[in-house]
mmCIF file of C-alpha atoms in Angstrom:
data_model
loop_
_atom_site.group_PDB
_atom_site.id
_atom_site.type_symbol
_atom_site.label_atom_id
_atom_site.label_comp_id
_atom_site.label_asym_id
_atom_site.label_seq_id
_atom_site.Cartn_x
_atom_site.Cartn_y
_atom_site.Cartn_z
ATOM 1 C CA MET A 299 -21.456 73.907 35.979
ATOM 2 C CA LYS A 300 -17.718 73.756 35.424
ATOM 3 C CA LYS A 301 -16.155 75.443 32.458
ATOM 4 C CA ARG A 302 -14.223 73.538 29.835
ATOM 5 C CA GLY A 303 -10.877 74.928 30.999
ATOM 6 C CA ASP A 304 -11.413 73.744 34.578
ATOM 7 C CA TRP A 305 -12.361 70.253 33.423
ATOM 8 C CA MET A 306 -9.369 70.119 31.090
ATOM 9 C CA LYS A 307 -6.928 71.121 33.827
ATOM 10 C CA GLN A 308 -8.378 68.498 36.191
ATOM 11 C CA ARG A 309 -8.061 65.843 33.493
ATOM 12 C CA LEU A 310 -4.436 66.789 32.863
ATOM 13 C CA LEU A 311 -3.667 66.658 36.582
ATOM 14 C CA LEU A 312 -5.315 63.232 36.846
ATOM 15 C CA CYS A 313 -3.313 61.937 33.874
ATOM 16 C CA LEU A 314 -0.122 63.353 35.365
ATOM 17 C CA LEU A 315 -0.874 61.638 38.664
ATOM 18 C CA LEU A 316 -1.542 58.328 36.891
ATOM 19 C CA CYS A 317 1.737 58.652 34.974
ATOM 20 C CA GLY A 318 3.535 59.225 38.268
ATOM 21 C CA VAL A 319 1.913 56.149 39.808
ATOM 22 C CA MET A 320 2.865 54.019 36.804
ATOM 23 C CA LEU A 321 6.457 55.257 36.929
ATOM 24 C CA TYR A 322 6.635 54.677 40.692
ATOM 25 C CA TYR A 323 5.439 51.112 40.218
ATOM 26 C CA ALA A 324 7.397 50.233 37.074
ATOM 27 C CA VAL A 325 10.842 51.829 37.446
ATOM 28 C CA PRO A 326 12.120 49.396 40.111
ATOM 29 C CA ARG A 327 10.960 46.456 37.984
ATOM 30 C CA LEU A 328 12.497 47.572 34.684
ATOM 31 C CA SER A 329 16.010 46.425 33.927
ATOM 32 C CA LEU A 330 18.121 48.553 31.601
ATOM 33 C CA LYS A 331 21.318 46.596 32.327
ATOM 34 C CA SER A 332 20.206 43.158 31.173
ATOM 35 C CA GLY A 333 20.670 43.824 27.460
ATOM 36 C CA GLY A 334 18.730 42.500 24.502
ATOM 37 C CA LEU A 335 15.008 42.930 23.997
ATOM 38 C CA GLU A 336 14.326 43.377 27.705
ATOM 39 C CA SER A 337 16.563 46.433 27.846
ATOM 40 C CA LEU A 338 15.074 47.812 24.626
ATOM 41 C CA PHE A 339 11.553 47.412 25.998
ATOM 42 C CA ALA A 340 12.482 49.059 29.315
ATOM 43 C CA GLY A 341 14.115 52.003 27.578
ATOM 44 C CA SER A 342 11.257 52.565 25.162
ATOM 45 C CA TRP A 343 8.676 52.236 27.961
ATOM 46 C CA LEU A 344 10.500 54.838 30.042
ATOM 47 C CA LEU A 345 10.792 57.139 27.031
ATOM 48 C CA PHE A 346 7.071 56.969 26.287
ATOM 49 C CA ALA A 347 6.177 57.418 29.962
ATOM 50 C CA LEU A 348 8.376 60.519 30.197
ATOM 51 C CA LEU A 349 6.841 61.879 26.978
ATOM 52 C CA ALA A 350 3.392 61.441 28.525
ATOM 53 C CA VAL A 351 4.520 63.314 31.652
ATOM 54 C CA ALA A 352 6.043 66.077 29.521
ATOM 55 C CA GLY A 353 2.881 66.402 27.443
ATOM 56 C CA ASN A 354 0.657 66.690 30.493
ATOM 57 C CA LEU A 355 2.964 69.226 32.135
ATOM 58 C CA THR A 356 3.015 71.245 28.925
ATOM 59 C CA GLY A 357 -0.775 71.208 28.811
ATOM 60 C CA ILE A 358 -1.004 72.419 32.404
ATOM 61 C CA LEU A 359 1.663 75.098 32.152
ATOM 62 C CA TYR A 360 0.587 76.541 28.816
ATOM 63 C CA SER A 361 -3.184 76.468 29.322
ATOM 64 C CA PRO A 362 -4.842 79.862 28.875
ATOM 65 C CA LYS A 363 -5.473 81.793 32.043
ATOM 66 C CA LYS A 364 -9.003 82.806 33.052
ATOM 67 C CA GLN A 365 -8.301 86.532 32.871
ATOM 68 C CA LYS A 366 -6.841 86.196 29.413
ATOM 69 C CA VAL A 367 -9.930 84.347 28.198
ATOM 70 C CA LYS A 368 -12.201 87.001 29.724
ATOM 71 C CA ARG A 369 -10.249 89.753 27.979
ATOM 72 C CA GLN A 370 -10.510 87.954 24.653
ATOM 73 C CA LEU A 371 -14.274 87.593 25.069
ATOM 74 C CA GLU A 372 -14.621 91.282 25.939
ATOM 75 C CA TYR A 373 -12.486 92.223 22.947
ATOM 76 C CA LYS A 374 -14.695 90.125 20.646
ATOM 77 C CA ARG A 375 -17.815 91.775 22.044
ATOM 78 C CA LEU A 376 -16.355 95.233 21.488
ATOM 79 C CA ARG A 377 -15.429 94.376 17.906
ATOM 80 C CA GLN A 378 -18.985 93.373 17.148
ATOM 81 C CA TYR A 379 -20.241 96.937 17.679
#
């Protein structure tokens, strides 16, 4: 059975991949030069997409390492005695 950390990292990678696919598909179709509401929508969509990418990358890069988690569990066990 997979641990929670492994499942979480796989989910973040899947979300990051889906964000990349959406950006790959949408960026050529968005027009920032047209002006008006179309430009506002394109800019806000790109901003939110990049925030989603940044959030997923942050989750992957700052997830606790396996060794660190093992050490914390050992430390908790030692404190119980």
